[in-house]
Short mmCIF file of C-alpha atoms in Angstrom, two decimals:
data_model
loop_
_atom_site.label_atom_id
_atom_site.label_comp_id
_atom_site.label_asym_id
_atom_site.label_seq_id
_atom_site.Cartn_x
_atom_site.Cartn_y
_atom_site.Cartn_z
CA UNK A 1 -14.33 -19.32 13.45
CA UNK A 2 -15.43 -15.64 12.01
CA UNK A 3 -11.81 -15.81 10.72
CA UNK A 4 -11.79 -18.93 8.89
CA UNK A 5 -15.56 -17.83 7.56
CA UNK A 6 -14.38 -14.41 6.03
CA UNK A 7 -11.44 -16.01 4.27
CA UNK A 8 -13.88 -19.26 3.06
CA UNK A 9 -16.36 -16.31 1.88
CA UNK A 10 -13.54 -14.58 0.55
CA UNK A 11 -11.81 -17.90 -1.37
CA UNK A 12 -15.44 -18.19 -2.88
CA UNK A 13 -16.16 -15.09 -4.70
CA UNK A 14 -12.54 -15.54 -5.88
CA UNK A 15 -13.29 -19.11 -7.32
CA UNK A 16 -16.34 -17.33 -8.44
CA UNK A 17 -14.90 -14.79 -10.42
CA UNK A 18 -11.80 -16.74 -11.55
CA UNK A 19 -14.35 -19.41 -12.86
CA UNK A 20 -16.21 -16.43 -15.24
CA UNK A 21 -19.41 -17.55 -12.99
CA UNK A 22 -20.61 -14.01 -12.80
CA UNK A 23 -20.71 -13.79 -16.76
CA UNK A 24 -23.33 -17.00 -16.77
CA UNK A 25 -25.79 -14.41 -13.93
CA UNK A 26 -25.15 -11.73 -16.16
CA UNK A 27 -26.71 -13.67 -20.06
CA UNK A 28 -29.44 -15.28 -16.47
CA UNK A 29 -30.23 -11.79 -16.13
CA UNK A 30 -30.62 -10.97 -19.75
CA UNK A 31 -32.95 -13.43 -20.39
CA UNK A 32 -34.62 -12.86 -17.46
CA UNK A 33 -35.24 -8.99 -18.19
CA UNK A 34 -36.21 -9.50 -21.94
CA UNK A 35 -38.70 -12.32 -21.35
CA UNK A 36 -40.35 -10.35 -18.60
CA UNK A 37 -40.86 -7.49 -20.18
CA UNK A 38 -41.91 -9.12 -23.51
CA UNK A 39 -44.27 -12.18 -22.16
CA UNK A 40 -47.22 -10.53 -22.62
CA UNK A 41 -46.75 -9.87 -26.06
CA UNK A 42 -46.33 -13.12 -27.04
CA UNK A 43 -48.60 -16.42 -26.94
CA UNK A 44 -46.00 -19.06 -26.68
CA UNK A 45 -43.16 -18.63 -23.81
CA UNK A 46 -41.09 -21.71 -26.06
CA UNK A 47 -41.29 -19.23 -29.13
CA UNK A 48 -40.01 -15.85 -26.82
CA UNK A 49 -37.07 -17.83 -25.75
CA UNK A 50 -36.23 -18.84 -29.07
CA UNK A 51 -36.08 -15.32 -30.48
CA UNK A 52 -34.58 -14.34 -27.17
CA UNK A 53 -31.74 -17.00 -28.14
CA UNK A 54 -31.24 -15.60 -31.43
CA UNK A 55 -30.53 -11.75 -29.78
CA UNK A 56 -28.58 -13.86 -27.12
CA UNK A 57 -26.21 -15.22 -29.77
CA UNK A 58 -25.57 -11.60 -31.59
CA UNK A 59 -25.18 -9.74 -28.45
CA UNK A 60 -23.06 -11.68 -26.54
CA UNK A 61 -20.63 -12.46 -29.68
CA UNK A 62 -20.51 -9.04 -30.39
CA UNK A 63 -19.84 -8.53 -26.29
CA UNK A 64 -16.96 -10.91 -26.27
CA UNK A 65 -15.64 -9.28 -29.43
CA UNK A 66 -15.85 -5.78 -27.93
CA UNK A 67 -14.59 -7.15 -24.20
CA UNK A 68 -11.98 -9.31 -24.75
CA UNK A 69 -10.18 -7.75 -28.35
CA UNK A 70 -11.63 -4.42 -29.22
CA UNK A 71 -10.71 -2.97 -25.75
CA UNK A 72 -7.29 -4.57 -25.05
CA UNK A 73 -5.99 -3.59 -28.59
CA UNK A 74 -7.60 0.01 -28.93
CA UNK A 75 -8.76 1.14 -25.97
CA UNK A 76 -5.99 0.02 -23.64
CA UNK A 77 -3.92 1.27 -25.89
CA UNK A 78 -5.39 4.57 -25.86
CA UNK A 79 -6.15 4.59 -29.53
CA UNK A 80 -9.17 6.15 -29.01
CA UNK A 81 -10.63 6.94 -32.59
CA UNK A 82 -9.94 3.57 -34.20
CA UNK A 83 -11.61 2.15 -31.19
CA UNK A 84 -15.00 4.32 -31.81
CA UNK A 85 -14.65 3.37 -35.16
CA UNK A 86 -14.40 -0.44 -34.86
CA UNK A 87 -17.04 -0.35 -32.19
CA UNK A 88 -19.86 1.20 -33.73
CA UNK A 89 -18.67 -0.87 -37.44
CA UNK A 90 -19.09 -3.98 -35.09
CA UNK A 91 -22.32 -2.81 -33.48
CA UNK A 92 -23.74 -1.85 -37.35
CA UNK A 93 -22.77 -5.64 -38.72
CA UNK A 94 -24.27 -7.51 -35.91
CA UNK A 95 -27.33 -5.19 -36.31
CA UNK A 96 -27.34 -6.38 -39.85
CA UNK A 97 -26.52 -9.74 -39.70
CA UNK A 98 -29.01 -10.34 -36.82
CA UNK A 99 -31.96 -8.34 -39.18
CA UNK A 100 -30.72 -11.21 -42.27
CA UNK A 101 -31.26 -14.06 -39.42
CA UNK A 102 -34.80 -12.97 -38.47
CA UNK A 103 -36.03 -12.49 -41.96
CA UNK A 104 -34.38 -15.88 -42.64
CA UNK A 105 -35.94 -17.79 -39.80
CA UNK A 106 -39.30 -16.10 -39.49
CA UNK A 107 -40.04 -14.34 -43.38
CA UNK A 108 -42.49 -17.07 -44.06
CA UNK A 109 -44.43 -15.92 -40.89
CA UNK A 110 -47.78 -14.57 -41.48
CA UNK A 111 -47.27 -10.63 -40.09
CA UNK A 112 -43.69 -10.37 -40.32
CA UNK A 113 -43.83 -6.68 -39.04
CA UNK A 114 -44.29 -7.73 -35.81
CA UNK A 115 -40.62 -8.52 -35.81
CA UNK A 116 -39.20 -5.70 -37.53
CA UNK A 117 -41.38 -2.80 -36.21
CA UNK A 118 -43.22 -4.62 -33.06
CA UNK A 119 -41.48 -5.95 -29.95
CA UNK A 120 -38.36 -7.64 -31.80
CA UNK A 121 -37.49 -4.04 -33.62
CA UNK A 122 -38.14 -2.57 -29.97
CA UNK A 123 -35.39 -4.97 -28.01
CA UNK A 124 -33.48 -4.35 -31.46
CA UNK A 125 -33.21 -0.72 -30.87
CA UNK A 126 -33.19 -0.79 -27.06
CA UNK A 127 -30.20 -3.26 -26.49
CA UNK A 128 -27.90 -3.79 -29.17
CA UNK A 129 -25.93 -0.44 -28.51
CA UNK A 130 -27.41 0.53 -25.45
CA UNK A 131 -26.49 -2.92 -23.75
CA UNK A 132 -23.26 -3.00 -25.78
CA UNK A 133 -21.90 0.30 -24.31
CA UNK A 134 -23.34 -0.33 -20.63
CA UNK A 135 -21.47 -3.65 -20.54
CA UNK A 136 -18.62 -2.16 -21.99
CA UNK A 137 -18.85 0.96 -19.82
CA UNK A 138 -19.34 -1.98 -16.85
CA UNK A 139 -15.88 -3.91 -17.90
CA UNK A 140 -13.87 -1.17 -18.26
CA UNK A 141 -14.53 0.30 -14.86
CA UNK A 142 -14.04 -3.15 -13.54
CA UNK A 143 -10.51 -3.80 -15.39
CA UNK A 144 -9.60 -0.12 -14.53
CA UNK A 145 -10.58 -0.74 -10.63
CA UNK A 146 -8.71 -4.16 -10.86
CA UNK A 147 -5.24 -2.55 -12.12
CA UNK A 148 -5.52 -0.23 -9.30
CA UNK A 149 -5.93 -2.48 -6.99
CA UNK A 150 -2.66 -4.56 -8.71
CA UNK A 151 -0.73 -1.06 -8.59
CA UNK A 152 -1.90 -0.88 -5.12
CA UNK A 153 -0.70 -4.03 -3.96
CA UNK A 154 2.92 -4.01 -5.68
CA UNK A 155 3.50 -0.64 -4.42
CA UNK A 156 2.62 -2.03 -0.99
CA UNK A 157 4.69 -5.00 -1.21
CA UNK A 158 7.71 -2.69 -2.50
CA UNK A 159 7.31 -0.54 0.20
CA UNK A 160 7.01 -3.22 3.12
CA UNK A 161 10.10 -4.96 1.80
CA UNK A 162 12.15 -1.77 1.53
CA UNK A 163 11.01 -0.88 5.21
CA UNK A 164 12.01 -4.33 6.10
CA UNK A 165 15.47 -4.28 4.10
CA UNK A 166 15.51 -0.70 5.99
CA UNK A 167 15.15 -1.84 9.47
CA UNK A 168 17.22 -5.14 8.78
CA UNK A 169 20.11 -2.08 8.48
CA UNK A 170 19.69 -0.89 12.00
CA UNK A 171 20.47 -3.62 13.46
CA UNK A 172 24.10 -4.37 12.16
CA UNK A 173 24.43 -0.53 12.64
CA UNK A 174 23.81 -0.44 15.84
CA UNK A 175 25.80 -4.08 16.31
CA UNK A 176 28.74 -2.42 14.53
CA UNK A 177 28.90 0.56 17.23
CA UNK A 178 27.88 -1.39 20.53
CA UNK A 179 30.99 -4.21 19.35
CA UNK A 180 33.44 -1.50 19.01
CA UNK A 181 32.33 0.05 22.43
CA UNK A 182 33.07 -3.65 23.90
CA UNK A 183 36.29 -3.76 22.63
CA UNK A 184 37.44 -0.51 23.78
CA UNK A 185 36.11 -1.76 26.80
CA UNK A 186 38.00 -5.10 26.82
CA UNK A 187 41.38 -4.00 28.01
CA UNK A 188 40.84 -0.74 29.15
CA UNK A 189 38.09 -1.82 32.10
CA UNK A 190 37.45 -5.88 32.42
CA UNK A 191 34.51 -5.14 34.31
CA UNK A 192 33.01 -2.29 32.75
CA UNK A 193 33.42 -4.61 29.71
CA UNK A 194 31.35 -7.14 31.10
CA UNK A 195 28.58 -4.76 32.77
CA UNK A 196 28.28 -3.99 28.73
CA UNK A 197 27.81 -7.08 27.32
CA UNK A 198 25.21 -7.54 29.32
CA UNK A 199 23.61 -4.51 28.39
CA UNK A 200 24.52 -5.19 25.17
CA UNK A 201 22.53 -8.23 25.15
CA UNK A 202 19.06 -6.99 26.52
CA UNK A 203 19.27 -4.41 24.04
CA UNK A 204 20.09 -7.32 20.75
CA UNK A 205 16.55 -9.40 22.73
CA UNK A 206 14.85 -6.05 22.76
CA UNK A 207 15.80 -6.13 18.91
CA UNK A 208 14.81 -10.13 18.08
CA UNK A 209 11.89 -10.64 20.84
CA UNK A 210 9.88 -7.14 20.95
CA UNK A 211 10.06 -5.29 17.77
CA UNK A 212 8.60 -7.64 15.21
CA UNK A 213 5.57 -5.40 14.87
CA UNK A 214 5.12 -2.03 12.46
CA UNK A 215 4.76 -0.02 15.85
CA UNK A 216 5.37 -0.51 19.21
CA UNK A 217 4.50 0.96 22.89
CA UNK A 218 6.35 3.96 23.25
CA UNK A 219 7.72 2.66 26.84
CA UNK A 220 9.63 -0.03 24.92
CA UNK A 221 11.28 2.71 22.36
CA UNK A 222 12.16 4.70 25.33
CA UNK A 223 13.70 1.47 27.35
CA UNK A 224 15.74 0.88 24.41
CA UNK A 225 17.17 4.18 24.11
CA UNK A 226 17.54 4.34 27.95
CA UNK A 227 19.57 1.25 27.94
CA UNK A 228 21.98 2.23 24.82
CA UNK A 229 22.34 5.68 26.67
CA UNK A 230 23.06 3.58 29.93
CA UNK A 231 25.51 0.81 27.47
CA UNK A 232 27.12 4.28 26.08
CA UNK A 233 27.76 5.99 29.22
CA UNK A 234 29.56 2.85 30.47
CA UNK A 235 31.95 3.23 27.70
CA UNK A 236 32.79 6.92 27.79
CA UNK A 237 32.36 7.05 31.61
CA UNK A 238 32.68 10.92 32.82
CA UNK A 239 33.84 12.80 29.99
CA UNK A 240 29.88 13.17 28.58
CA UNK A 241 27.31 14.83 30.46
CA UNK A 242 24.08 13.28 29.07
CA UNK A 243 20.41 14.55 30.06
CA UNK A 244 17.00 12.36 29.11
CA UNK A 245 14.25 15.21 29.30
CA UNK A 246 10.77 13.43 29.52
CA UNK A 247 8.20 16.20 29.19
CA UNK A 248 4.32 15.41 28.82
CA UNK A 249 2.49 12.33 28.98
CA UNK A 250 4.30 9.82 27.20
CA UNK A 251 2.43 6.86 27.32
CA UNK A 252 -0.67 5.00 25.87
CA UNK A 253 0.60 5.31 21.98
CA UNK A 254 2.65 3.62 19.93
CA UNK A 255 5.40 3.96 17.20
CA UNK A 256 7.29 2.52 15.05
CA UNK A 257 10.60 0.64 16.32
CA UNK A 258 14.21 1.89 15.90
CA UNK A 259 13.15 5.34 14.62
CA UNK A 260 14.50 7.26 17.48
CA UNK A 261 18.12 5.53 18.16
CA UNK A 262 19.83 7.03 14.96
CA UNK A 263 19.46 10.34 16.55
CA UNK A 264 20.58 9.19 19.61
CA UNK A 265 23.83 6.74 17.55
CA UNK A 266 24.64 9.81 15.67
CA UNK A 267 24.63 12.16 19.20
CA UNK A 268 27.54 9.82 20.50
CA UNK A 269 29.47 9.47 17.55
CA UNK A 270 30.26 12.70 16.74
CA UNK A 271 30.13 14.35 20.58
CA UNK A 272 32.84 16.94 21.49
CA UNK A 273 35.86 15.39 23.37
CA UNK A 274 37.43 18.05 24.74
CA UNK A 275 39.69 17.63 28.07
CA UNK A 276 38.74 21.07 30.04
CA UNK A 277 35.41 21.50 28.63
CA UNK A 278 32.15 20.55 28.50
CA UNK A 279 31.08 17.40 26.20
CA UNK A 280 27.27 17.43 26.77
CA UNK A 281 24.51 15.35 24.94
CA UNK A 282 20.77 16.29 25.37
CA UNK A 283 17.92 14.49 24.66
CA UNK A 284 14.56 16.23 25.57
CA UNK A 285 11.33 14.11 24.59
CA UNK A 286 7.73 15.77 24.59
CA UNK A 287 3.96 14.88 23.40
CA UNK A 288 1.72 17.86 22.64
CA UNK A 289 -2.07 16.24 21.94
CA UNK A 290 -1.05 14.38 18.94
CA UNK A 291 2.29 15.25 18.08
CA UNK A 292 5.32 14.22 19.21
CA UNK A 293 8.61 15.90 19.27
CA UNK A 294 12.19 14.68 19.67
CA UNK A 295 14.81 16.66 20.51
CA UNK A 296 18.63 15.81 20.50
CA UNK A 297 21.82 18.15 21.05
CA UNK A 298 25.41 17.02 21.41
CA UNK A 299 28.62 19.50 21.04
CA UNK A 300 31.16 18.72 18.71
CA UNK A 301 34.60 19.88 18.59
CA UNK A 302 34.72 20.88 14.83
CA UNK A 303 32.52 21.05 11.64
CA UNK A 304 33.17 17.25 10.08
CA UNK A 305 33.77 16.83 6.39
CA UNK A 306 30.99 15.95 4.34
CA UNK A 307 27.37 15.45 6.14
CA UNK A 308 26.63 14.17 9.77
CA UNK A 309 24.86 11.11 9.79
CA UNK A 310 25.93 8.39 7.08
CA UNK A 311 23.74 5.63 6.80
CA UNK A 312 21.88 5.57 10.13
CA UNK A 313 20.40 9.35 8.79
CA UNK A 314 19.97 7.95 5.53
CA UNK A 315 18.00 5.17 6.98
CA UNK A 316 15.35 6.95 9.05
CA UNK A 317 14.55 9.70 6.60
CA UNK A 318 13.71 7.32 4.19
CA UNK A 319 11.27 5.58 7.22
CA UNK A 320 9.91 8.92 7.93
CA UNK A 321 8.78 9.06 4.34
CA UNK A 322 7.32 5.75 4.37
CA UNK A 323 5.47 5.52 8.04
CA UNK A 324 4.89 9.52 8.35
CA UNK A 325 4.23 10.58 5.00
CA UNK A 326 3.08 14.64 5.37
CA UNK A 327 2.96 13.24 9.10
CA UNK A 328 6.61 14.27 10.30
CA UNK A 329 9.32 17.09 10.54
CA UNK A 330 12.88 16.81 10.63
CA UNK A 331 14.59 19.60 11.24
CA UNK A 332 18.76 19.98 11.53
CA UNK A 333 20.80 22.74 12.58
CA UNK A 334 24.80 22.47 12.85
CA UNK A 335 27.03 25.35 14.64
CA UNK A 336 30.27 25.47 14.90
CA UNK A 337 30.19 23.92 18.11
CA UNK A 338 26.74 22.20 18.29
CA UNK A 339 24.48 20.01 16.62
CA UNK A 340 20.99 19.68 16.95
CA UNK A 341 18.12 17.14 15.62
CA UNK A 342 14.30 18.35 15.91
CA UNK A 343 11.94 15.39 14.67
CA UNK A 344 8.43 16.28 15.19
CA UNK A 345 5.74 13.49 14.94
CA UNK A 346 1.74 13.20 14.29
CA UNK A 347 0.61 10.47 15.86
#
């Protein structure tokens, strides 16, 4: 119920606004503010609202003219001085034409100078530029404010659809590499083959049941990578000595999906295969307060050509920057044996 109310509220000052309904409380208010501070100046309340009217008529043309052309053509524009210019020339001809309507309407009256140097030449004075400029002033803050909020929402809609095309890309990554593993698999070990499908396919309903969300328990992140290390250590059997390093409390927060498992894709890949010696991967995870750091070391058996990483590195640099912005680390540092990926996190 509080739900539907907000967005009911909400649809309303829309309609509101989209309907121009707040320029009809705005003239309300005009009138309003004119005839009480005026009504005891004059006998008849029908004859106040006339004259009223007649400032009514000049103002608000001369409003619409400043609003809706003077603005979007010069100001907008950022033509500055012809904008000044046009503005006060517009301000000086309603001035005059609205002096030629009073002494047309009312020069037969029997003290005329109470409408050129009483009350009238007062509300003259007092709200043909002053009101002009406010309004204007009022509008442009309003239009200004409204473009922000426009920029504000693209940008946000670019960025959630590039995250989205982003982690639509991990997925067939990590389907790419977990297929080939299978198939090595297939006629090397029958049964090892099959032990990894079906690790294979918690981790693909880990991937289209539980990550939906921005962020997600930091238990399910580490589950995932648990099981890849588990669906990877199937595959290469004893050649790889792999460590998980928990350190700290590392529960009760969340993150977002997939932003970990790169690392960890990128640790196998390129992991030393040497016969006699040691092929190790090492992946030590630790929270600190509110910062967590990730750790992972493989050896390698020579310097590659070209950067480490290809698109899975691309991928989740370019996340960083969008979910951690001024929030993250990523350090890398590359030996001639070793290779090791420091991603620290504020949470």
């Amino acid at each position: 119920m509080g739900t539907q109310a907000q967005k009911l509220f909400l649809f309303n000052w829309q309609k509101f606004y989209r309907l121009k309904l707040h320029h009809v409380l705005l003239w309300i208010c005009y009138f309003n503010f004119w005839a009480a501070v005026y009504k005891h100046q004059y006998t008849s309340m029908l004859f106040l609202f006339f004259v009223i009217s007649i400032y009514f008529v000049f103002n608000a043309g001369t409003f619409y003219s400043v609003v809706y052309y003077l603005i979007p053509k010069y100001f907008n524009t950022h033509r500055y001085g012809p904008f000044f210019i046009t503005f006060i020339a517009t301000v000086l001809g309603m001035s005059v034409g609205l002096a030629v309507t009073l002494h047309l309407i009312f020069k037969a009256h029997d003290n005329p100078y109470a409408y050129y140097y009483g009350p009238i030449f007062m509300m003259s004075l007092s709200s043909n530029g002053t009101v002009l400029a406010g309004l204007g002033a009022v509008k442009l803050v309003l239009d200004r404010m409204k473009n922000q909020r426009h920029m504000r929402t693209v940008e946000h809609q670019r960025l959630e659809s590039e995250l989205q095309y982003l982690k639509a890309q991990v997925n067939p990554h990590f389907l790419f590499n977990a297929i080939n593993s299978v198939y090595f698999l297939i006629k090397k070990d029958p049964d090892k083959a099959s032990e990894t499908l079906i690790k294979l396919s918690d981790l693909l309903r880990f991937q289209l049941y539980d990550c939906s969300d921005e962020v997600i328990a930091i238990e399910k992140e580490l589950e995932y990578l648990q099981n890849y290390i588990a669906l990877e250590k199937l595959r290469k059997g004893d050649k790889i000595k792999v460590e998980y390093m928990p350190e700290g409390n590392l529960a009760g927060f969340q993150i977002a999906p997939f932003l970990l498992i790169p690392f960890l894709e990128n640790a196998f890949k390129f992991v030393s295969n040497n016969g006699n010696g040691l092929n190790e991967i090492r992946f030590r995870l630790t929270r600190t307060d509110d910062q967590l750091t990730a750790v992972f070391y493989n050896t390698h058996d020579a310097l590659p050509k070209g950067p480490v990483g290809g698109i899975g590195l691309k991928n989740v640099k370019r996340r960083l920057e969008l979910l951690y912005p001024n929030r993250h680390t990523l350090d890398i540092e590359q030996t001639s044996t070793t290779y090791t990926v420091t991603l620290t996190l504020t949470l």
